[in-house]
């Protein structure tokens, strides 16, 4: 059960890329549920196909699913047909599974240029706090980066495919709530801020 978002409450959007993973994503969903919190999952088409139940859980439990491409290629190296495949396929897969097509996209590796911005038919969501969890694989390090840097309107990048990230998230979620933050999806934060996310625009944060 989610309560209404209070407009003047500081908020943070936790985002998780490259999943879902059967090993870690369900535990992250359990944790978010326990804390009445939401997050955004930028999933890969390849992983979505293999984990339909997890995708349905995400939507049923109030989270947002974003498109993170079909198979995590560098968009700047693709021709138009390849680019369309990478963007369109995950949206079709996710809509077939959940009944709801993603409206946000995160480009793999954050590799983006002006030509791509014109071709990508979605708002492009990047991040303002990079936990570098894929590199450190260290829960203390991930926790400290978030807690020492986070502020109202931040978008935090993590990956729901590592045990160290799950371990960090178990501490990050209650601590952010202790500090007065509400944990919301990217679209909830934009709505709350009165920001219309526009196609081809890049967003690193939704600071007030
Ligand atoms: Zn990624």
CSV table of N, CA and C in Angstrom, one decimal, residues 58-195:
chain,number,residue,atom,x,y,z
A,58,UNK,N,6.9,-6.0,-10.1
A,58,UNK,CA,7.3,-4.6,-10.0
A,58,UNK,C,6.1,-3.7,-10.3
A,59,UNK,N,5.4,-4.0,-11.3
A,59,UNK,CA,4.2,-3.2,-11.7
A,59,UNK,C,3.1,-3.3,-10.6
A,60,UNK,N,2.8,-4.5,-10.2
A,60,UNK,CA,1.8,-4.7,-9.1
A,60,UNK,C,2.1,-4.0,-7.8
A,61,UNK,N,3.4,-3.8,-7.5
A,61,UNK,CA,3.8,-3.3,-6.3
A,61,UNK,C,4.1,-1.8,-6.4
A,62,UNK,N,3.8,-1.2,-7.5
A,62,UNK,CA,3.9,0.3,-7.6
A,62,UNK,C,5.2,0.8,-8.1
A,63,UNK,N,6.1,0.0,-8.6
A,63,UNK,CA,7.4,0.5,-9.1
A,63,UNK,C,7.3,0.9,-10.6
A,64,UNK,N,8.3,1.5,-11.1
A,64,UNK,CA,8.3,1.9,-12.5
A,64,UNK,C,9.3,1.1,-13.2
A,65,UNK,N,8.9,0.6,-14.4
A,65,UNK,CA,9.9,-0.1,-15.3
A,65,UNK,C,10.3,0.8,-16.4
A,66,UNK,N,11.6,1.0,-16.6
A,66,UNK,CA,12.1,1.8,-17.7
A,66,UNK,C,12.8,0.9,-18.7
A,67,UNK,N,13.0,1.4,-19.9
A,67,UNK,CA,13.7,0.7,-20.9
A,67,UNK,C,15.2,0.9,-20.9
A,68,UNK,N,16.0,-0.1,-20.8
A,68,UNK,CA,17.4,0.0,-20.8
A,68,UNK,C,18.1,-0.7,-22.0
A,69,UNK,N,17.3,-0.8,-23.1
A,69,UNK,CA,17.7,-1.5,-24.4
A,69,UNK,C,17.4,-3.0,-24.3
A,70,UNK,N,17.6,-3.6,-25.5
A,70,UNK,CA,17.4,-5.0,-25.5
A,70,UNK,C,18.6,-5.8,-24.9
A,71,UNK,N,19.8,-5.4,-25.4
A,71,UNK,CA,21.0,-6.2,-25.0
A,71,UNK,C,22.2,-5.4,-24.7
A,72,UNK,N,22.0,-4.1,-24.2
A,72,UNK,CA,23.0,-3.3,-23.7
A,72,UNK,C,24.2,-3.0,-24.7
A,73,UNK,N,23.8,-2.7,-25.9
A,73,UNK,CA,24.9,-2.3,-26.8
A,73,UNK,C,25.1,-0.7,-26.7
A,74,UNK,N,26.2,-0.3,-27.3
A,74,UNK,CA,26.6,1.1,-27.4
A,74,UNK,C,25.8,1.7,-28.5
A,75,UNK,N,24.8,2.6,-28.2
A,75,UNK,CA,23.9,3.1,-29.2
A,75,UNK,C,24.6,3.9,-30.2
A,76,UNK,N,25.7,4.5,-29.9
A,76,UNK,CA,26.4,5.4,-30.8
A,76,UNK,C,27.0,4.6,-32.0
A,77,UNK,N,27.1,3.3,-31.9
A,77,UNK,CA,27.7,2.5,-32.9
A,77,UNK,C,26.6,1.8,-33.8
A,78,UNK,N,25.3,2.0,-33.6
A,78,UNK,CA,24.3,1.3,-34.2
A,78,UNK,C,23.7,2.0,-35.4
A,79,UNK,N,23.3,1.3,-36.5
A,79,UNK,CA,22.5,1.9,-37.5
A,79,UNK,C,21.1,2.1,-37.1
A,80,UNK,N,20.3,2.7,-38.0
A,80,UNK,CA,18.9,3.0,-37.5
A,80,UNK,C,18.1,1.8,-37.2
A,81,UNK,N,18.3,0.7,-38.0
A,81,UNK,CA,17.5,-0.5,-37.8
A,81,UNK,C,17.9,-1.1,-36.5
A,82,UNK,N,19.2,-1.2,-36.2
A,82,UNK,CA,19.7,-1.8,-35.0
A,82,UNK,C,19.2,-0.9,-33.8
A,83,UNK,N,19.2,0.4,-33.9
A,83,UNK,CA,18.8,1.2,-32.8
A,83,UNK,C,17.3,1.0,-32.5
A,84,UNK,N,16.5,0.9,-33.6
A,84,UNK,CA,15.1,0.7,-33.4
A,84,UNK,C,14.8,-0.6,-32.7
A,85,UNK,N,15.6,-1.6,-33.1
A,85,UNK,CA,15.4,-3.0,-32.5
A,85,UNK,C,15.7,-2.9,-31.0
A,86,UNK,N,16.8,-2.2,-30.6
A,86,UNK,CA,17.3,-2.1,-29.2
A,86,UNK,C,16.3,-1.3,-28.4
A,87,UNK,N,15.6,-0.4,-29.0
A,87,UNK,CA,14.6,0.4,-28.3
A,87,UNK,C,13.2,-0.2,-28.3
A,88,UNK,N,12.8,-0.7,-29.4
A,88,UNK,CA,11.4,-1.1,-29.6
A,88,UNK,C,11.1,-2.5,-28.9
A,89,UNK,N,12.1,-3.4,-29.0
A,89,UNK,CA,11.9,-4.8,-28.6
A,89,UNK,C,11.6,-4.8,-27.1
A,90,UNK,N,12.4,-4.2,-26.2
A,90,UNK,CA,12.1,-4.3,-24.8
A,90,UNK,C,10.7,-3.7,-24.5
A,91,UNK,N,10.3,-2.6,-25.2
A,91,UNK,CA,9.0,-2.0,-24.9
A,91,UNK,C,7.9,-3.0,-25.2
A,92,UNK,N,8.1,-3.8,-26.3
A,92,UNK,CA,7.0,-4.8,-26.7
A,92,UNK,C,7.0,-5.9,-25.6
A,93,UNK,N,8.2,-6.4,-25.3
A,93,UNK,CA,8.3,-7.5,-24.3
A,93,UNK,C,7.7,-7.1,-22.9
A,94,UNK,N,8.0,-5.9,-22.5
A,94,UNK,CA,7.6,-5.4,-21.2
A,94,UNK,C,6.0,-5.2,-21.2
A,95,UNK,N,5.5,-4.6,-22.3
A,95,UNK,CA,4.1,-4.4,-22.4
A,95,UNK,C,3.3,-5.7,-22.4
A,96,UNK,N,3.9,-6.7,-23.2
A,96,UNK,CA,3.2,-8.0,-23.2
A,96,UNK,C,3.2,-8.7,-21.9
A,97,UNK,N,4.2,-8.5,-21.1
A,97,UNK,CA,4.3,-9.2,-19.8
A,97,UNK,C,3.4,-8.4,-18.7
A,98,UNK,N,3.5,-7.1,-18.7
A,98,UNK,CA,2.9,-6.4,-17.6
A,98,UNK,C,1.6,-5.6,-18.0
A,99,UNK,N,1.4,-5.4,-19.3
A,99,UNK,CA,0.3,-4.6,-19.8
A,99,UNK,C,0.6,-3.2,-19.8
A,100,UNK,N,1.8,-2.8,-19.5
A,100,UNK,CA,2.2,-1.4,-19.4
A,100,UNK,C,3.6,-1.2,-20.1
A,101,UNK,N,3.6,-0.3,-21.1
A,101,UNK,CA,4.9,-0.1,-21.8
A,101,UNK,C,5.7,1.0,-21.1
A,102,UNK,N,7.0,0.9,-21.0
A,102,UNK,CA,7.8,1.9,-20.4
A,102,UNK,C,7.7,3.2,-21.1
A,103,UNK,N,7.8,4.3,-20.4
A,103,UNK,CA,7.8,5.7,-21.0
A,103,UNK,C,9.1,6.4,-20.8
A,104,UNK,N,10.1,5.7,-20.2
A,104,UNK,CA,11.4,6.3,-19.9
A,104,UNK,C,12.5,5.4,-20.4
A,105,UNK,N,13.6,6.0,-20.9
A,105,UNK,CA,14.7,5.1,-21.4
A,105,UNK,C,16.0,5.6,-20.8
A,106,UNK,N,16.8,4.6,-20.4
A,106,UNK,CA,18.2,4.9,-20.0
A,106,UNK,C,19.1,4.3,-21.0
A,107,UNK,N,20.0,5.1,-21.7
A,107,UNK,CA,20.8,4.5,-22.7
A,107,UNK,C,22.0,3.8,-22.0
A,108,UNK,N,22.4,2.6,-22.6
A,108,UNK,CA,23.5,1.9,-22.0
A,108,UNK,C,24.8,2.7,-21.9
A,109,UNK,N,25.5,2.6,-20.9
A,109,UNK,CA,26.8,3.3,-20.7
A,109,UNK,C,26.6,4.9,-20.6
A,110,UNK,N,25.4,5.4,-20.7
A,110,UNK,CA,25.1,6.8,-20.8
A,110,UNK,C,25.8,7.4,-22.1
A,111,UNK,N,26.0,6.5,-23.1
A,111,UNK,CA,26.6,7.0,-24.4
A,111,UNK,C,25.5,7.6,-25.2
A,112,UNK,N,25.6,8.9,-25.4
A,112,UNK,CA,24.5,9.7,-26.0
A,112,UNK,C,25.1,10.8,-26.8
A,113,UNK,N,24.5,11.2,-27.9
A,113,UNK,CA,24.9,12.4,-28.7
A,113,UNK,C,23.6,13.0,-29.3
A,114,UNK,N,23.8,14.2,-29.9
A,114,UNK,CA,22.7,14.9,-30.4
A,114,UNK,C,21.9,14.2,-31.5
A,115,UNK,N,22.6,13.4,-32.3
A,115,UNK,CA,21.9,12.6,-33.3
A,115,UNK,C,20.9,11.6,-32.7
A,116,UNK,N,21.4,10.9,-31.6
A,116,UNK,CA,20.6,9.9,-30.9
A,116,UNK,C,19.5,10.6,-30.2
A,117,UNK,N,19.7,11.8,-29.6
A,117,UNK,CA,18.6,12.5,-28.9
A,117,UNK,C,17.4,12.7,-29.8
A,118,UNK,N,17.7,13.0,-31.1
A,118,UNK,CA,16.6,13.2,-32.0
A,118,UNK,C,15.9,11.9,-32.4
A,119,UNK,N,16.6,10.8,-32.4
A,119,UNK,CA,16.0,9.6,-32.8
A,119,UNK,C,15.3,8.8,-31.7
A,120,UNK,N,15.7,9.1,-30.4
A,120,UNK,CA,15.1,8.3,-29.3
A,120,UNK,C,13.8,8.9,-28.9
A,121,UNK,N,12.7,8.1,-29.0
A,121,UNK,CA,11.4,8.6,-28.8
A,121,UNK,C,11.0,8.6,-27.4
A,122,UNK,N,11.9,8.8,-26.4
A,122,UNK,CA,11.6,8.8,-25.0
A,122,UNK,C,12.4,9.8,-24.3
A,123,UNK,N,12.0,10.3,-23.1
A,123,UNK,CA,12.9,11.1,-22.3
A,123,UNK,C,14.0,10.1,-21.8
A,124,UNK,N,15.2,10.7,-21.8
A,124,UNK,CA,16.4,9.9,-21.4
A,124,UNK,C,16.8,10.3,-20.0
A,125,UNK,N,16.8,9.2,-19.2
A,125,UNK,CA,17.0,9.4,-17.7
A,125,UNK,C,18.4,8.9,-17.4
A,126,UNK,N,19.2,9.9,-16.9
A,126,UNK,CA,20.6,9.4,-16.4
A,126,UNK,C,20.6,9.5,-14.9
A,127,UNK,N,21.6,10.1,-14.3
A,127,UNK,CA,21.6,10.0,-12.8
A,127,UNK,C,22.5,11.2,-12.3
A,128,UNK,N,22.3,11.5,-11.0
A,128,UNK,CA,23.1,12.5,-10.4
A,128,UNK,C,24.0,11.9,-9.3
A,129,UNK,N,23.7,10.7,-8.8
A,129,UNK,CA,24.6,10.0,-7.8
A,129,UNK,C,24.9,8.6,-8.4
A,130,UNK,N,26.2,8.5,-8.7
A,130,UNK,CA,26.6,7.2,-9.3
A,130,UNK,C,27.3,6.4,-8.2
A,131,UNK,N,26.7,5.3,-7.8
A,131,UNK,CA,27.3,4.5,-6.7
A,131,UNK,C,28.5,3.7,-7.2
A,132,UNK,N,28.7,3.6,-8.5
A,132,UNK,CA,29.8,2.7,-9.0
A,132,UNK,C,29.8,1.3,-8.4
A,133,UNK,N,28.6,0.8,-8.1
A,133,UNK,CA,28.5,-0.5,-7.5
A,133,UNK,C,29.0,-1.6,-8.3
A,134,UNK,N,29.0,-1.5,-9.6
A,134,UNK,CA,29.5,-2.5,-10.5
A,134,UNK,C,31.0,-2.7,-10.3
A,135,UNK,N,31.7,-1.6,-9.9
A,135,UNK,CA,33.1,-1.6,-9.9
A,135,UNK,C,33.6,-2.0,-8.4
A,136,UNK,N,33.0,-1.4,-7.4
A,136,UNK,CA,33.5,-1.6,-6.1
A,136,UNK,C,33.0,-3.0,-5.5
A,137,UNK,N,31.8,-3.4,-5.8
A,137,UNK,CA,31.2,-4.6,-5.3
A,137,UNK,C,31.4,-4.6,-3.8
A,138,UNK,N,31.2,-3.4,-3.2
A,138,UNK,CA,31.5,-3.3,-1.7
A,138,UNK,C,30.3,-2.5,-1.1
A,139,UNK,N,29.5,-3.2,-0.2
A,139,UNK,CA,28.3,-2.6,0.3
A,139,UNK,C,28.6,-1.3,1.1
A,140,UNK,N,29.7,-1.3,1.9
A,140,UNK,CA,30.0,-0.1,2.7
A,140,UNK,C,30.3,1.1,1.8
A,141,UNK,N,31.0,0.9,0.7
A,141,UNK,CA,31.4,1.9,-0.2
A,141,UNK,C,30.1,2.5,-0.9
A,142,UNK,N,29.3,1.6,-1.3
A,142,UNK,CA,28.0,2.0,-2.0
A,142,UNK,C,27.1,2.8,-1.1
A,143,UNK,N,27.0,2.3,0.2
A,143,UNK,CA,26.2,3.0,1.2
A,143,UNK,C,26.7,4.4,1.4
A,144,UNK,N,28.0,4.5,1.6
A,144,UNK,CA,28.6,5.8,1.9
A,144,UNK,C,28.5,6.8,0.8
A,145,UNK,N,28.6,6.3,-0.5
A,145,UNK,CA,28.4,7.3,-1.6
A,145,UNK,C,27.0,7.8,-1.6
A,146,UNK,N,26.0,7.0,-1.4
A,146,UNK,CA,24.7,7.5,-1.4
A,146,UNK,C,24.4,8.4,-0.2
A,147,UNK,N,24.7,7.9,1.0
A,147,UNK,CA,24.4,8.7,2.2
A,147,UNK,C,25.2,10.0,2.3
A,148,UNK,N,26.4,10.1,1.8
A,148,UNK,CA,27.2,11.3,1.9
A,148,UNK,C,26.9,12.3,0.8
A,149,UNK,N,26.2,11.9,-0.3
A,149,UNK,CA,26.0,12.7,-1.4
A,149,UNK,C,24.6,13.1,-1.7
A,150,UNK,N,23.7,12.3,-1.2
A,150,UNK,CA,22.3,12.4,-1.7
A,150,UNK,C,21.6,13.8,-1.3
A,151,UNK,N,20.8,14.3,-2.2
A,151,UNK,CA,20.0,15.5,-1.8
A,151,UNK,C,18.7,15.4,-2.5
A,152,UNK,N,17.8,16.3,-2.1
A,152,UNK,CA,16.4,16.3,-2.7
A,152,UNK,C,16.4,16.4,-4.2
A,153,UNK,N,15.8,15.4,-4.9
A,153,UNK,CA,15.6,15.5,-6.3
A,153,UNK,C,16.7,14.6,-7.0
A,154,UNK,N,17.5,13.9,-6.3
A,154,UNK,CA,18.6,13.1,-6.9
A,154,UNK,C,18.0,11.9,-7.5
A,155,UNK,N,18.7,11.4,-8.6
A,155,UNK,CA,18.5,10.1,-9.2
A,155,UNK,C,19.7,9.3,-8.9
A,156,UNK,N,19.6,8.2,-8.2
A,156,UNK,CA,20.7,7.3,-7.8
A,156,UNK,C,20.8,6.1,-8.7
A,157,UNK,N,22.0,5.9,-9.2
A,157,UNK,CA,22.3,4.7,-10.1
A,157,UNK,C,22.8,3.5,-9.3
A,158,UNK,N,22.1,2.4,-9.4
A,158,UNK,CA,22.6,1.1,-8.9
A,158,UNK,C,22.3,0.0,-9.9
A,159,UNK,N,22.7,-1.2,-9.6
A,159,UNK,CA,22.4,-2.3,-10.4
A,159,UNK,C,21.9,-3.5,-9.5
A,160,UNK,N,20.7,-4.0,-9.9
A,160,UNK,CA,20.1,-5.0,-9.0
A,160,UNK,C,20.6,-6.4,-9.5
A,161,UNK,N,21.9,-6.5,-9.7
A,161,UNK,CA,22.5,-7.8,-10.2
A,161,UNK,C,23.7,-8.2,-9.3
A,162,UNK,N,23.9,-7.5,-8.2
A,162,UNK,CA,25.0,-7.8,-7.3
A,162,UNK,C,24.6,-8.0,-5.9
A,163,UNK,N,25.1,-9.0,-5.2
A,163,UNK,CA,24.8,-9.2,-3.8
A,163,UNK,C,25.2,-8.0,-2.9
A,164,UNK,N,26.4,-7.3,-3.3
A,164,UNK,CA,26.8,-6.2,-2.5
A,164,UNK,C,25.9,-5.0,-2.7
A,165,UNK,N,25.2,-4.9,-3.8
A,165,UNK,CA,24.2,-3.8,-4.0
A,165,UNK,C,23.0,-4.1,-3.1
A,166,UNK,N,22.5,-5.3,-3.1
A,166,UNK,CA,21.4,-5.7,-2.2
A,166,UNK,C,21.7,-5.4,-0.8
A,167,UNK,N,22.9,-5.8,-0.4
A,167,UNK,CA,23.4,-5.6,1.0
A,167,UNK,C,23.4,-4.1,1.4
A,168,UNK,N,23.9,-3.3,0.4
A,168,UNK,CA,23.9,-1.8,0.6
A,168,UNK,C,22.5,-1.2,0.7
A,169,UNK,N,21.6,-1.7,-0.2
A,169,UNK,CA,20.2,-1.2,-0.3
A,169,UNK,C,19.5,-1.5,1.0
A,170,UNK,N,19.8,-2.6,1.7
A,170,UNK,CA,19.2,-2.9,3.0
A,170,UNK,C,19.4,-1.9,4.0
A,171,UNK,N,20.6,-1.2,3.9
A,171,UNK,CA,20.9,-0.1,4.8
A,171,UNK,C,20.5,1.3,4.3
A,172,UNK,N,20.6,1.4,3.0
A,172,UNK,CA,20.3,2.8,2.3
A,172,UNK,C,18.9,3.1,2.5
A,173,UNK,N,18.0,2.2,2.2
A,173,UNK,CA,16.5,2.5,2.2
A,173,UNK,C,16.1,3.0,3.6
A,174,UNK,N,16.3,2.3,4.7
A,174,UNK,CA,15.9,2.8,6.0
A,174,UNK,C,16.6,4.1,6.4
A,175,UNK,N,17.8,4.2,6.1
A,175,UNK,CA,18.6,5.4,6.5
A,175,UNK,C,18.0,6.7,5.7
A,176,UNK,N,17.7,6.6,4.4
A,176,UNK,CA,17.2,7.7,3.7
A,176,UNK,C,15.8,8.1,4.3
A,177,UNK,N,15.0,7.1,4.7
A,177,UNK,CA,13.7,7.4,5.3
A,177,UNK,C,13.9,8.1,6.6
A,178,UNK,N,14.9,7.6,7.4
A,178,UNK,CA,15.2,8.2,8.7
A,178,UNK,C,15.6,9.7,8.5
A,179,UNK,N,16.2,10.0,7.4
A,179,UNK,CA,16.7,11.4,7.1
A,179,UNK,C,15.6,12.2,6.5
A,180,UNK,N,14.4,11.6,6.3
A,180,UNK,CA,13.2,12.4,5.9
A,180,UNK,C,12.9,12.3,4.4
A,181,UNK,N,13.6,11.5,3.7
A,181,UNK,CA,13.3,11.3,2.3
A,181,UNK,C,12.2,10.4,2.0
A,182,UNK,N,11.5,10.7,1.0
A,182,UNK,CA,10.5,9.7,0.4
A,182,UNK,C,11.1,9.1,-0.8
A,183,UNK,N,11.0,7.8,-1.0
A,183,UNK,CA,11.6,7.1,-2.1
A,183,UNK,C,10.6,6.9,-3.1
A,184,UNK,N,10.7,7.5,-4.3
A,184,UNK,CA,9.7,7.5,-5.3
A,184,UNK,C,10.3,7.1,-6.7
A,185,UNK,N,9.4,6.8,-7.6
A,185,UNK,CA,9.8,6.5,-9.0
A,185,UNK,C,10.2,7.8,-9.7
A,186,UNK,N,10.9,7.7,-10.8
A,186,UNK,CA,11.3,8.9,-11.6
A,186,UNK,C,10.1,9.6,-12.0
A,187,UNK,N,9.1,8.9,-12.5
A,187,UNK,CA,7.9,9.6,-13.0
A,187,UNK,C,7.1,10.2,-11.9
A,188,UNK,N,7.0,9.6,-10.7
A,188,UNK,CA,6.4,10.2,-9.6
A,188,UNK,C,7.1,11.5,-9.2
A,189,UNK,N,8.4,11.4,-9.2
A,189,UNK,CA,9.1,12.6,-8.8
A,189,UNK,C,8.9,13.8,-9.8
A,190,UNK,N,8.9,13.4,-11.1
A,190,UNK,CA,8.6,14.5,-12.1
A,190,UNK,C,7.2,15.0,-11.9
A,191,UNK,N,6.2,14.2,-11.7
A,191,UNK,CA,4.8,14.6,-11.6
A,191,UNK,C,4.7,15.6,-10.4
A,192,UNK,N,5.4,15.1,-9.3
A,192,UNK,CA,5.3,15.9,-8.1
A,192,UNK,C,6.0,17.2,-8.2
A,193,UNK,N,7.0,17.3,-9.0
A,193,UNK,CA,7.7,18.6,-9.2
A,193,UNK,C,7.1,19.4,-10.3
A,194,UNK,N,6.0,18.9,-11.0
A,194,UNK,CA,5.4,19.6,-12.1
A,194,UNK,C,6.3,19.7,-13.3
A,195,UNK,N,7.2,18.7,-13.4
A,195,UNK,CA,8.1,18.6,-14.6
A,195,UNK,C,7.5,17.6,-15.6
